Amino acid sequence: GDQNEGQNEFQVGGDNDLSKGPVQARGCTDVLCIPLFVAAQVAFLLVTLLSVADGNPAKLYRPRDYQGAYCGVEQNWNNGPNLAAAPKLTYTMNVTSFLDGIVKQTVCSSQAAEAMLSILPNKALKDDYNCDCCRQPCDRCEGAFDLGGDLKDSSALSSAIFARMDELRNPAKAKYLFTPASANGDSFSSEKFWSEATKYVNNVC
């Protein structure tokens, strides 16, 4: 009984005939949405045509440099540079980020502070110097700089800064940049460097 009922359950002409679909009396239920859908497609097509006519579709896929200019594009926004001859994106050293710690260690060292505080003409300038170097509490300073140690005399200043700069200038010593034992300490350690990679390079066309 149950087996025959299962075999005949969806037979054509039966009570559960599905040969014409689950609902035989079909019709549009949201007729008002049809003109809205058509209008949306027309508007989309119009915007696309206007964008192609007045814009540059290449900007949808061209890479951009650190200034926002598009590589391989002649006319960039805000009278930007003509980069038609530079279609590829590459990376260059961000000198400011690379040298920031070295410059701060030099200018804010005890040796430099002794010289600076002796030539600055008034207390306001001396306070600005001490604040910028975080040598005293101020609203622009969140704590003492960790710059790889204080340089208390000219000999220490010269040797330390030369060693740090030599690792940046000498290709044979560049590999030492990524080891904590280098003259630059852990400033460019592999973990720290790659977690802040965009800080040390500029995107250029």
Tab-separated table of C-alpha atoms in Angstrom:
chain	number	residue	atom	x	y	z
A	1	GLY	CA	0.000	0.000	0.000
A	2	ASP	CA	2.646	2.560	1.060
A	3	GLN	CA	4.969	1.498	-1.787
A	4	ASN	CA	2.281	2.016	-4.461
A	5	GLU	CA	1.333	5.354	-2.910
A	6	GLY	CA	4.979	6.523	-3.088
A	7	GLN	CA	5.279	5.512	-6.739
A	8	ASN	CA	2.090	7.345	-7.709
A	9	GLU	CA	2.707	10.415	-5.556
A	10	PHE	CA	3.815	12.808	-8.361
A	11	GLN	CA	2.378	11.084	-11.434
A	12	VAL	CA	0.986	13.213	-14.277
A	13	GLY	CA	-2.729	13.611	-13.773
A	14	GLY	CA	-2.499	12.578	-10.125
A	15	ASP	CA	-3.471	14.621	-7.111
A	16	ASN	CA	0.112	15.872	-6.705
A	17	ASP	CA	0.914	16.400	-10.387
A	18	LEU	CA	3.978	18.748	-10.576
A	19	SER	CA	4.576	18.504	-14.317
A	20	LYS	CA	3.534	22.168	-14.733
A	21	GLY	CA	5.338	23.406	-11.655
A	22	PRO	CA	4.363	23.659	-7.984
A	23	VAL	CA	1.887	26.480	-8.751
A	24	GLN	CA	-0.152	26.178	-11.934
A	25	ALA	CA	-1.863	29.546	-11.728
A	26	ARG	CA	1.230	31.754	-12.053
A	27	GLY	CA	1.452	35.532	-12.409
A	28	CYS	CA	3.486	38.626	-11.455
A	29	THR	CA	3.039	39.576	-7.827
A	30	ASP	CA	5.118	42.819	-7.848
A	31	VAL	CA	4.272	44.440	-11.174
A	32	LEU	CA	5.229	47.923	-9.910
A	33	CYS	CA	8.822	46.764	-9.374
A	34	ILE	CA	9.319	46.068	-13.096
A	35	PRO	CA	9.488	49.721	-14.232
A	36	LEU	CA	11.695	50.512	-11.221
A	37	PHE	CA	14.088	47.727	-12.188
A	38	VAL	CA	14.169	48.897	-15.816
A	39	ALA	CA	14.783	52.515	-14.693
A	40	ALA	CA	17.668	51.387	-12.465
A	41	GLN	CA	19.301	49.529	-15.366
A	42	VAL	CA	18.911	52.547	-17.664
A	43	ALA	CA	20.433	54.835	-15.026
A	44	PHE	CA	23.320	52.408	-14.532
A	45	LEU	CA	23.973	52.318	-18.291
A	46	LEU	CA	23.801	56.128	-18.509
A	47	VAL	CA	26.278	56.614	-15.664
A	48	THR	CA	28.626	54.070	-17.257
A	49	LEU	CA	28.529	55.838	-20.641
A	50	LEU	CA	29.125	59.258	-19.062
A	51	SER	CA	32.020	57.877	-17.000
A	52	VAL	CA	33.687	56.377	-20.066
A	53	ALA	CA	33.211	59.615	-22.021
A	54	ASP	CA	34.459	62.029	-19.344
A	55	GLY	CA	36.747	59.779	-17.302
A	56	ASN	CA	39.565	57.308	-17.782
A	57	PRO	CA	38.640	53.644	-17.311
A	58	ALA	CA	42.334	52.809	-16.897
A	59	LYS	CA	42.157	54.378	-13.440
A	60	LEU	CA	40.048	51.430	-12.334
A	61	TYR	CA	42.995	49.061	-12.578
A	62	ARG	CA	46.160	51.201	-12.735
A	63	PRO	CA	48.351	51.209	-9.581
A	64	ARG	CA	48.800	54.459	-7.647
A	65	ASP	CA	51.911	56.014	-6.140
A	66	TYR	CA	52.283	57.494	-2.656
A	67	GLN	CA	50.814	60.817	-3.847
A	68	GLY	CA	47.719	59.175	-5.314
A	69	ALA	CA	48.795	59.624	-8.954
A	70	TYR	CA	48.000	56.788	-11.359
A	71	CYS	CA	50.895	54.950	-13.010
A	72	GLY	CA	50.762	54.919	-16.829
A	73	VAL	CA	48.239	57.784	-16.957
A	74	GLU	CA	49.014	61.076	-18.674
A	75	GLN	CA	46.510	63.318	-16.914
A	76	ASN	CA	46.352	62.834	-13.161
A	77	TRP	CA	44.066	64.547	-10.695
A	78	ASN	CA	44.822	68.036	-9.388
A	79	ASN	CA	47.308	68.726	-12.196
A	80	GLY	CA	49.394	65.772	-11.113
A	81	PRO	CA	52.460	64.468	-12.940
A	82	ASN	CA	52.393	62.900	-16.388
A	83	LEU	CA	53.138	59.235	-15.702
A	84	ALA	CA	52.315	57.855	-19.146
A	85	ALA	CA	55.902	56.611	-19.483
A	86	ALA	CA	55.879	54.958	-16.041
A	87	PRO	CA	53.208	52.226	-16.112
A	88	LYS	CA	54.655	50.020	-13.359
A	89	LEU	CA	54.604	50.472	-9.591
A	90	THR	CA	57.813	49.998	-7.646
A	91	TYR	CA	59.119	50.800	-4.176
A	92	THR	CA	61.837	53.171	-2.975
A	93	MET	CA	63.318	53.811	0.425
A	94	ASN	CA	61.462	56.264	2.640
A	95	VAL	CA	64.544	58.125	3.824
A	96	THR	CA	62.645	59.988	6.534
A	97	SER	CA	61.514	56.787	8.254
A	98	PHE	CA	64.863	55.051	7.872
A	99	LEU	CA	66.856	57.958	9.313
A	100	ASP	CA	64.371	59.140	11.918
A	101	GLY	CA	65.879	57.150	14.786
A	102	ILE	CA	69.450	57.991	13.784
A	103	VAL	CA	68.730	61.715	13.578
A	104	LYS	CA	66.918	61.712	16.912
A	105	GLN	CA	69.749	59.795	18.579
A	106	THR	CA	72.183	62.393	17.244
A	107	VAL	CA	70.232	65.556	18.000
A	108	CYS	CA	68.862	64.381	21.340
A	109	SER	CA	72.041	62.832	22.716
A	110	SER	CA	73.701	64.255	25.823
A	111	GLN	CA	76.589	65.480	23.680
A	112	ALA	CA	74.251	67.356	21.321
A	113	ALA	CA	72.089	68.619	24.207
A	114	GLU	CA	75.111	70.169	25.874
A	115	ALA	CA	75.937	72.051	22.687
A	116	MET	CA	72.345	73.009	21.854
A	117	LEU	CA	71.469	74.292	25.320
A	118	SER	CA	74.605	76.420	25.339
A	119	ILE	CA	73.774	78.224	22.091
A	120	LEU	CA	69.973	78.548	22.264
A	121	PRO	CA	69.343	82.183	23.267
A	122	ASN	CA	66.321	81.895	25.565
A	123	LYS	CA	64.439	79.582	27.888
A	124	ALA	CA	61.500	79.111	25.494
A	125	LEU	CA	63.723	77.646	22.767
A	126	LYS	CA	65.517	75.480	25.292
A	127	ASP	CA	62.191	74.160	26.572
A	128	ASP	CA	61.104	73.415	22.991
A	129	TYR	CA	64.317	71.487	22.391
A	130	ASN	CA	63.946	69.488	25.614
A	131	CYS	CA	60.303	68.799	24.803
A	132	ASP	CA	60.958	67.679	21.219
A	133	CYS	CA	63.640	65.314	22.490
A	134	CYS	CA	61.466	64.176	25.407
A	135	ARG	CA	64.153	65.231	27.830
A	136	GLN	CA	61.480	66.728	30.059
A	137	PRO	CA	57.710	66.137	30.402
A	138	CYS	CA	55.557	68.126	27.996
A	139	ASP	CA	52.320	67.846	26.024
A	140	ARG	CA	54.126	66.686	22.851
A	141	CYS	CA	56.011	63.882	24.563
A	142	GLU	CA	54.553	60.540	25.629
A	143	GLY	CA	57.748	59.102	27.085
A	144	ALA	CA	61.497	58.921	26.660
A	145	PHE	CA	62.801	57.937	23.228
A	146	ASP	CA	64.243	54.445	22.838
A	147	LEU	CA	67.020	55.311	20.410
A	148	GLY	CA	69.652	52.702	21.133
A	149	GLY	CA	71.409	54.399	24.025
A	150	ASP	CA	72.605	57.856	24.961
A	151	LEU	CA	75.745	59.295	23.351
A	152	LYS	CA	77.580	61.232	26.022
A	153	ASP	CA	80.729	62.332	24.186
A	154	SER	CA	81.828	63.200	20.661
A	155	SER	CA	83.716	59.932	20.201
A	156	ALA	CA	80.682	57.811	21.067
A	157	LEU	CA	78.484	60.025	18.906
A	158	SER	CA	80.774	59.739	15.902
A	159	SER	CA	81.315	55.977	16.099
A	160	ALA	CA	77.673	55.084	16.783
A	161	ILE	CA	76.195	57.235	14.035
A	162	PHE	CA	78.858	56.181	11.528
A	163	ALA	CA	78.153	52.504	12.256
A	164	ARG	CA	74.398	52.948	11.885
A	165	MET	CA	74.711	54.919	8.656
A	166	ASP	CA	77.273	52.467	7.273
A	167	GLU	CA	74.719	49.660	7.489
A	168	LEU	CA	72.355	51.763	5.376
A	169	ARG	CA	74.949	52.859	2.810
A	170	ASN	CA	77.173	49.808	2.481
A	171	PRO	CA	75.497	46.954	0.521
A	172	ALA	CA	77.873	44.454	2.134
A	173	LYS	CA	76.521	45.351	5.575
A	174	ALA	CA	72.856	45.705	4.686
A	175	LYS	CA	72.153	42.158	5.884
A	176	TYR	CA	73.030	43.186	9.426
A	177	LEU	CA	70.106	45.614	9.512
A	178	PHE	CA	67.720	42.752	10.250
A	179	THR	CA	69.606	41.371	13.260
A	180	PRO	CA	69.212	42.727	16.809
A	181	ALA	CA	73.010	42.644	17.210
A	182	SER	CA	73.498	45.243	14.457
A	183	ALA	CA	74.482	48.851	15.074
A	184	ASN	CA	70.830	49.765	14.523
A	185	GLY	CA	69.680	47.301	17.158
A	186	ASP	CA	66.181	45.991	16.546
A	187	SER	CA	65.079	49.085	14.603
A	188	PHE	CA	64.930	47.001	11.432
A	189	SER	CA	64.539	43.512	12.866
A	190	SER	CA	62.694	41.186	10.515
A	191	GLU	CA	59.547	41.024	12.639
A	192	LYS	CA	59.383	44.764	13.280
A	193	PHE	CA	60.341	45.775	9.754
A	194	TRP	CA	57.810	43.635	7.916
A	195	SER	CA	55.009	44.547	10.303
A	196	GLU	CA	55.653	48.195	9.370
A	197	ALA	CA	56.806	47.679	5.779
A	198	THR	CA	54.762	50.542	4.368
A	199	LYS	CA	56.455	52.885	6.825
A	200	TYR	CA	59.864	52.302	5.271
A	201	VAL	CA	59.018	52.357	1.558
A	202	ASN	CA	57.273	54.723	-0.827
A	203	ASN	CA	55.104	53.528	-3.710
A	204	VAL	CA	56.421	55.175	-6.878
A	205	CYS	CA	55.711	54.747	-10.574
